[in-house]
Coordinates of C-alpha atoms in Angstrom, one line a residue:
X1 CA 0.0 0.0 0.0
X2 CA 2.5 2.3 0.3
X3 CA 4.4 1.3 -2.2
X4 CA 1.3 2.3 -4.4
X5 CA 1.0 5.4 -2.6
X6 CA 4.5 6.4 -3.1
X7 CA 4.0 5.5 -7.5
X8 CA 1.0 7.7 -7.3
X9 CA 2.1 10.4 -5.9
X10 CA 5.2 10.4 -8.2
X11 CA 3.0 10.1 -11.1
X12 CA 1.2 13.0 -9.9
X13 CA 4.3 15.1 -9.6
X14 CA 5.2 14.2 -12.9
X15 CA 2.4 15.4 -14.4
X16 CA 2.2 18.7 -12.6
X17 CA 6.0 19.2 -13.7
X18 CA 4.9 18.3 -17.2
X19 CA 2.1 21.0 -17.1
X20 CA 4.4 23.6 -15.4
X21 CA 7.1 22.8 -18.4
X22 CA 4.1 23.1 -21.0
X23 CA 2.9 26.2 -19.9
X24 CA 6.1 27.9 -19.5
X25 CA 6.5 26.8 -22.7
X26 CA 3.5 28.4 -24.4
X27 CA 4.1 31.8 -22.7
X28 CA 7.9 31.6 -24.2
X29 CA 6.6 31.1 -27.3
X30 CA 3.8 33.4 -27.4
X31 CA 6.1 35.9 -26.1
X32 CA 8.4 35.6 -28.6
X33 CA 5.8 35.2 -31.4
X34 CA 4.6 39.1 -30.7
X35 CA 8.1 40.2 -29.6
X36 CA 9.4 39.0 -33.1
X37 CA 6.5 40.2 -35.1
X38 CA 6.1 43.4 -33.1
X39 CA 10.1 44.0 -34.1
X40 CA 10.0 43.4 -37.5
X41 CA 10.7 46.1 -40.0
X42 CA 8.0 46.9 -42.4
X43 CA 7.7 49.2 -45.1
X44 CA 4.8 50.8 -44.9
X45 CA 4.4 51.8 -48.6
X46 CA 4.8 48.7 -49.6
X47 CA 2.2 47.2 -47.4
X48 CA -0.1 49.1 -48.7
X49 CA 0.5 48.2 -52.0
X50 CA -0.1 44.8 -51.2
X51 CA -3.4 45.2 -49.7
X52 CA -4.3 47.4 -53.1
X53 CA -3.2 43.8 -54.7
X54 CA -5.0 41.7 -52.6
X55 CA -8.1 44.1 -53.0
X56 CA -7.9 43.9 -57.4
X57 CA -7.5 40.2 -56.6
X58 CA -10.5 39.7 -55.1
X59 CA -12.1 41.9 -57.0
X60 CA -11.0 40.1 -60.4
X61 CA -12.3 36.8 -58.3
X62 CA -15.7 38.8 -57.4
X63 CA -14.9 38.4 -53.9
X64 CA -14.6 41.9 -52.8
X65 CA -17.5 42.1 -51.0
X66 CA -16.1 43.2 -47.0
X67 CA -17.0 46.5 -47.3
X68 CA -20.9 45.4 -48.1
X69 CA -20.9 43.1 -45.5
X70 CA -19.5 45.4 -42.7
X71 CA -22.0 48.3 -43.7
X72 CA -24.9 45.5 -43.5
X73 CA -23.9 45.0 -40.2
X74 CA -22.4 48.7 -39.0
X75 CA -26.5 49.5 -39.1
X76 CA -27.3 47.2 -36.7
X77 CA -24.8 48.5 -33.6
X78 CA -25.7 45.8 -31.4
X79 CA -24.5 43.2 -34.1
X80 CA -21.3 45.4 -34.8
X81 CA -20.2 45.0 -31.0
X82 CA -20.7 41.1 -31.5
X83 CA -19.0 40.6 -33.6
X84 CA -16.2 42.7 -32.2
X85 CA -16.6 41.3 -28.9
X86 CA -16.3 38.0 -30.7
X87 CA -13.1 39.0 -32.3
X88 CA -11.6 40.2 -29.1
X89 CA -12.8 37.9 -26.9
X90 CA -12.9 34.5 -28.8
X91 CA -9.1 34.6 -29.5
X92 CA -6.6 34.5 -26.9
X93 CA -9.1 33.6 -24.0
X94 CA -10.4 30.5 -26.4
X95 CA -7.2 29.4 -27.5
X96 CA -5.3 29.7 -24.2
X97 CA -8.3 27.5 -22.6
X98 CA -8.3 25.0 -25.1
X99 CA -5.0 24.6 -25.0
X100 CA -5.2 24.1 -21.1
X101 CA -7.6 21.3 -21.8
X102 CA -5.9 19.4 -24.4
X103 CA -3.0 19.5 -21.9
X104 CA -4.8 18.0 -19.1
X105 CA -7.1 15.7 -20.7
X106 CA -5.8 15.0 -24.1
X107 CA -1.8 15.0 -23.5
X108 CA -0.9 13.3 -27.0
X109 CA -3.2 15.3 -29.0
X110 CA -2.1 18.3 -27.6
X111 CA 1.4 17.9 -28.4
X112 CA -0.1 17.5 -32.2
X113 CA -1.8 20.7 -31.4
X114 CA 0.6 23.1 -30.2
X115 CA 2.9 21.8 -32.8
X116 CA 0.3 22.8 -35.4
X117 CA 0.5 26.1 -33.9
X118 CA 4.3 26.9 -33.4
X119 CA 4.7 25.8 -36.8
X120 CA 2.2 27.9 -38.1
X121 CA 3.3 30.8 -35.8
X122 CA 7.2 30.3 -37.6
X123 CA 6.1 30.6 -41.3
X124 CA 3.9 33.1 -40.4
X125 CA 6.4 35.1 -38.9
X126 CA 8.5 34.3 -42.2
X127 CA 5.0 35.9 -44.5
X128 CA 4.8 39.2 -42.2
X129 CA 8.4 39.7 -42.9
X130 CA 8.7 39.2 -46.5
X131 CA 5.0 39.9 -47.6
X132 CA 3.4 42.8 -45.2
X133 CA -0.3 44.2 -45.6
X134 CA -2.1 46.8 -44.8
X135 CA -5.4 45.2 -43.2
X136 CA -8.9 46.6 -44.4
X137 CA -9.4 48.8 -41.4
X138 CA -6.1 50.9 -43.0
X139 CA -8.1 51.8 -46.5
X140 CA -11.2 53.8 -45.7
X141 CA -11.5 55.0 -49.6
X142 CA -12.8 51.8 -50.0
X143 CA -15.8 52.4 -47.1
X144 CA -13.9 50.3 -43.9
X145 CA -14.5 50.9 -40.4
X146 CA -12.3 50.1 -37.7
X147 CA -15.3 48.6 -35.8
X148 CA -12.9 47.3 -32.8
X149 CA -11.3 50.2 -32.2
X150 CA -13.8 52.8 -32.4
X151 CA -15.9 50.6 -29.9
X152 CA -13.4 49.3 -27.2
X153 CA -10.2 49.7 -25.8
X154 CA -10.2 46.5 -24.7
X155 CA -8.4 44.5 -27.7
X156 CA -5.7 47.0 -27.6
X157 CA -5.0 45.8 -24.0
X158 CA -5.1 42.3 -24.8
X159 CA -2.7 42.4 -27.5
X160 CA -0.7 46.3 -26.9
X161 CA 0.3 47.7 -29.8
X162 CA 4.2 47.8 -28.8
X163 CA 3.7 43.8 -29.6
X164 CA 2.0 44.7 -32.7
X165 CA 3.3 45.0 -36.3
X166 CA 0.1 46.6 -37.8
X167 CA 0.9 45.1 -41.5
X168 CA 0.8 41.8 -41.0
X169 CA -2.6 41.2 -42.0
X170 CA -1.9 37.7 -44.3
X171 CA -2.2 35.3 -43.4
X172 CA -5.0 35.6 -40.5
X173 CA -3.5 33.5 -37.9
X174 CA -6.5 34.9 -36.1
X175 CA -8.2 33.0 -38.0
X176 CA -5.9 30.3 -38.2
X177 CA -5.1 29.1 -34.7
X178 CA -8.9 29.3 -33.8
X179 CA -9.3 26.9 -36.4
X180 CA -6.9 24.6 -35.1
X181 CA -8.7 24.9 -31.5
X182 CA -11.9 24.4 -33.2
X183 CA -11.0 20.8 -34.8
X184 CA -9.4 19.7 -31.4
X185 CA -13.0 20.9 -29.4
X186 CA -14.8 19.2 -32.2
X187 CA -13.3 15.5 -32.4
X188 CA -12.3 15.3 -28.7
X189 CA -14.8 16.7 -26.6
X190 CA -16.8 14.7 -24.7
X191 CA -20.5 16.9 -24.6
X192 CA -22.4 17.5 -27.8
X193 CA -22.8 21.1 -27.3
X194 CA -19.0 21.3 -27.0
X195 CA -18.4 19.9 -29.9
X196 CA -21.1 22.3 -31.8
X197 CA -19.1 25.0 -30.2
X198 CA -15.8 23.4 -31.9
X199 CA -17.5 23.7 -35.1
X200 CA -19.0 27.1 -35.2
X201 CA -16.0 29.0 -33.5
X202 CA -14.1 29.3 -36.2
X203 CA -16.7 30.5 -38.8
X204 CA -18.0 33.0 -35.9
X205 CA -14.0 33.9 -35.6
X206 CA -14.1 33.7 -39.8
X207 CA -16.9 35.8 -40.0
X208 CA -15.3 38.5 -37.2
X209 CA -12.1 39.1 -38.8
X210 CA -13.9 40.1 -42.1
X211 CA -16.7 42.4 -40.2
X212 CA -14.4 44.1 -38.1
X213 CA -12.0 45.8 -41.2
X214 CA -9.0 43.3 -39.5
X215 CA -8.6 41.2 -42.4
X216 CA -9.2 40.4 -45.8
X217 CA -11.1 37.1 -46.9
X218 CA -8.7 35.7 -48.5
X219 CA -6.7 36.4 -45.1
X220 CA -8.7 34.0 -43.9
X221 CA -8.3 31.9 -46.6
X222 CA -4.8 32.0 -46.4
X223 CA -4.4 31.4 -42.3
X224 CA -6.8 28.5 -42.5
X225 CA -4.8 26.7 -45.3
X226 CA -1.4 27.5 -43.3
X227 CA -2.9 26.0 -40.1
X228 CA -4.3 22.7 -42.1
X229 CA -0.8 22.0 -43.1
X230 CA 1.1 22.5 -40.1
X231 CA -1.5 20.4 -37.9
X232 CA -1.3 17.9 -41.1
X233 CA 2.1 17.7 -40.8
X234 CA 2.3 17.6 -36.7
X235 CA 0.3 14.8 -37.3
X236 CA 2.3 12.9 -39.0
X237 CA 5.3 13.8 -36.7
X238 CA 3.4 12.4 -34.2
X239 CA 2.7 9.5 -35.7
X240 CA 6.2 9.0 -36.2
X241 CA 7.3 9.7 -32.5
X242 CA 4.2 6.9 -31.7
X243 CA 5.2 4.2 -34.0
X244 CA 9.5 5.2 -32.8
X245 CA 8.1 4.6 -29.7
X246 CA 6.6 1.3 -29.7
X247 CA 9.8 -0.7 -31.7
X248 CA 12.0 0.4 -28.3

């Protein structure tokens, strides 16, 4: 018996080390993400020639339709601050929860997960760098409204602007890592009215980014693709590390 006691109590301690190392982890790494993307040098005019290029894109596509869609919803103020609230609020607190779950309930999956994310987080860092864009909210000619910060102060606090390169609207890792967090509520939650909330998440976060003048739609576009790819390839680096794991 006390033999058992002593294993359990190691296990335990094991585990909460493991969690202490896994969130220090994810606070380095988020750190770093906005320290490294709030540092990088962008040039400003050409950022803004790239969002004129995204815009004829879509327009040549017959995609340009944000700044119809945000006045559609600009007359309704209640629904403007929804979906701003939504943008603000279903980010960071979402992912940093879900991630907290998947640690303490899903270990394996998790580790799939946050690859996903660091990955995506890396080349993203690489796109802002070498590719910067103006987001919408940055071209009023064209009828956009900074919906966030004209109503709240709040997303500013969440994510200060020091931290912030403004012109690195593509892709939307908004978007992006909220889809990642929406795949992992969906398959591995337990409840289904969890898993409904995995699955409209990231069309609520989707349909934010696009509302609120933050991003383009093929922003979104372009963060979901990016955050397919790195989970499908954290995937398969898992699945490696599992099948390494059981020839020792």
């Amino acid at each position: 018996m006390v033999a058992e006691g002593g294993s359990s109590l190691a296990g335990s301690a094991r585990r909460a080390q493991e969690v202490v190392r896994e969130l220090m982890l994810i606070a380095v790494a988020i750190t770093l993400y906005f320290g490294v993307r709030g540092l990088i040098t962008t040039r400003v005019d050409t950022a803004y020639r790239n969002a004129e290029d995204i815009v004829a894109l879509e327009k040549s596509a017959g995609v340009f339709v944000e700044p119809e869609l945000q006045d559609a919803v600009i007359r309704h103020g209640w629904l403007a601050e929804t979906f701003g609230a939504i943008y603000i609020y279903g980010h960071w607190p979402v992912l940093l929860a879900t991630l907290l779950w998947l640690l303490l309930r899903h270990r394996d999956h998790y580790r799939t997960f946050r690859n996903a994310m660091l990955l995506s987080g890396a080349i993203g860092l690489v796109i802002f760098a070498g590719f910067p864009v103006a987001p919408p909210r940055f071209l009023p000619g064209y009828g956009f409204v900074d919906t966030v910060a004209e109503r709240t102060s709040a997303y500013r606090v969440l994510q200060p602007p020091a931290f912030v390169n403004q012109y690195a609207a593509v892709p939307s890792l908004h978007f992006g890592w909220n889809l990642l967090m929406g795949i992992a509520v969906a398959t591995l939650a337990g409840h289904w009215v969890i898993r409904l909330f995995g699955w409209l998440m990231p069309a609520l976060m989707l349909a934010a980014i696009v509302l609120t003048a933050n991003h383009y739609l093929l922003d979104g576009v372009a963060g979901g693709v990016l955050a397919l790819l790195s989970l499908l390839v954290a995937y398969r680096l898992s699945r490696k590390r599992l099948s390494a794991r059981k020839l020792r």
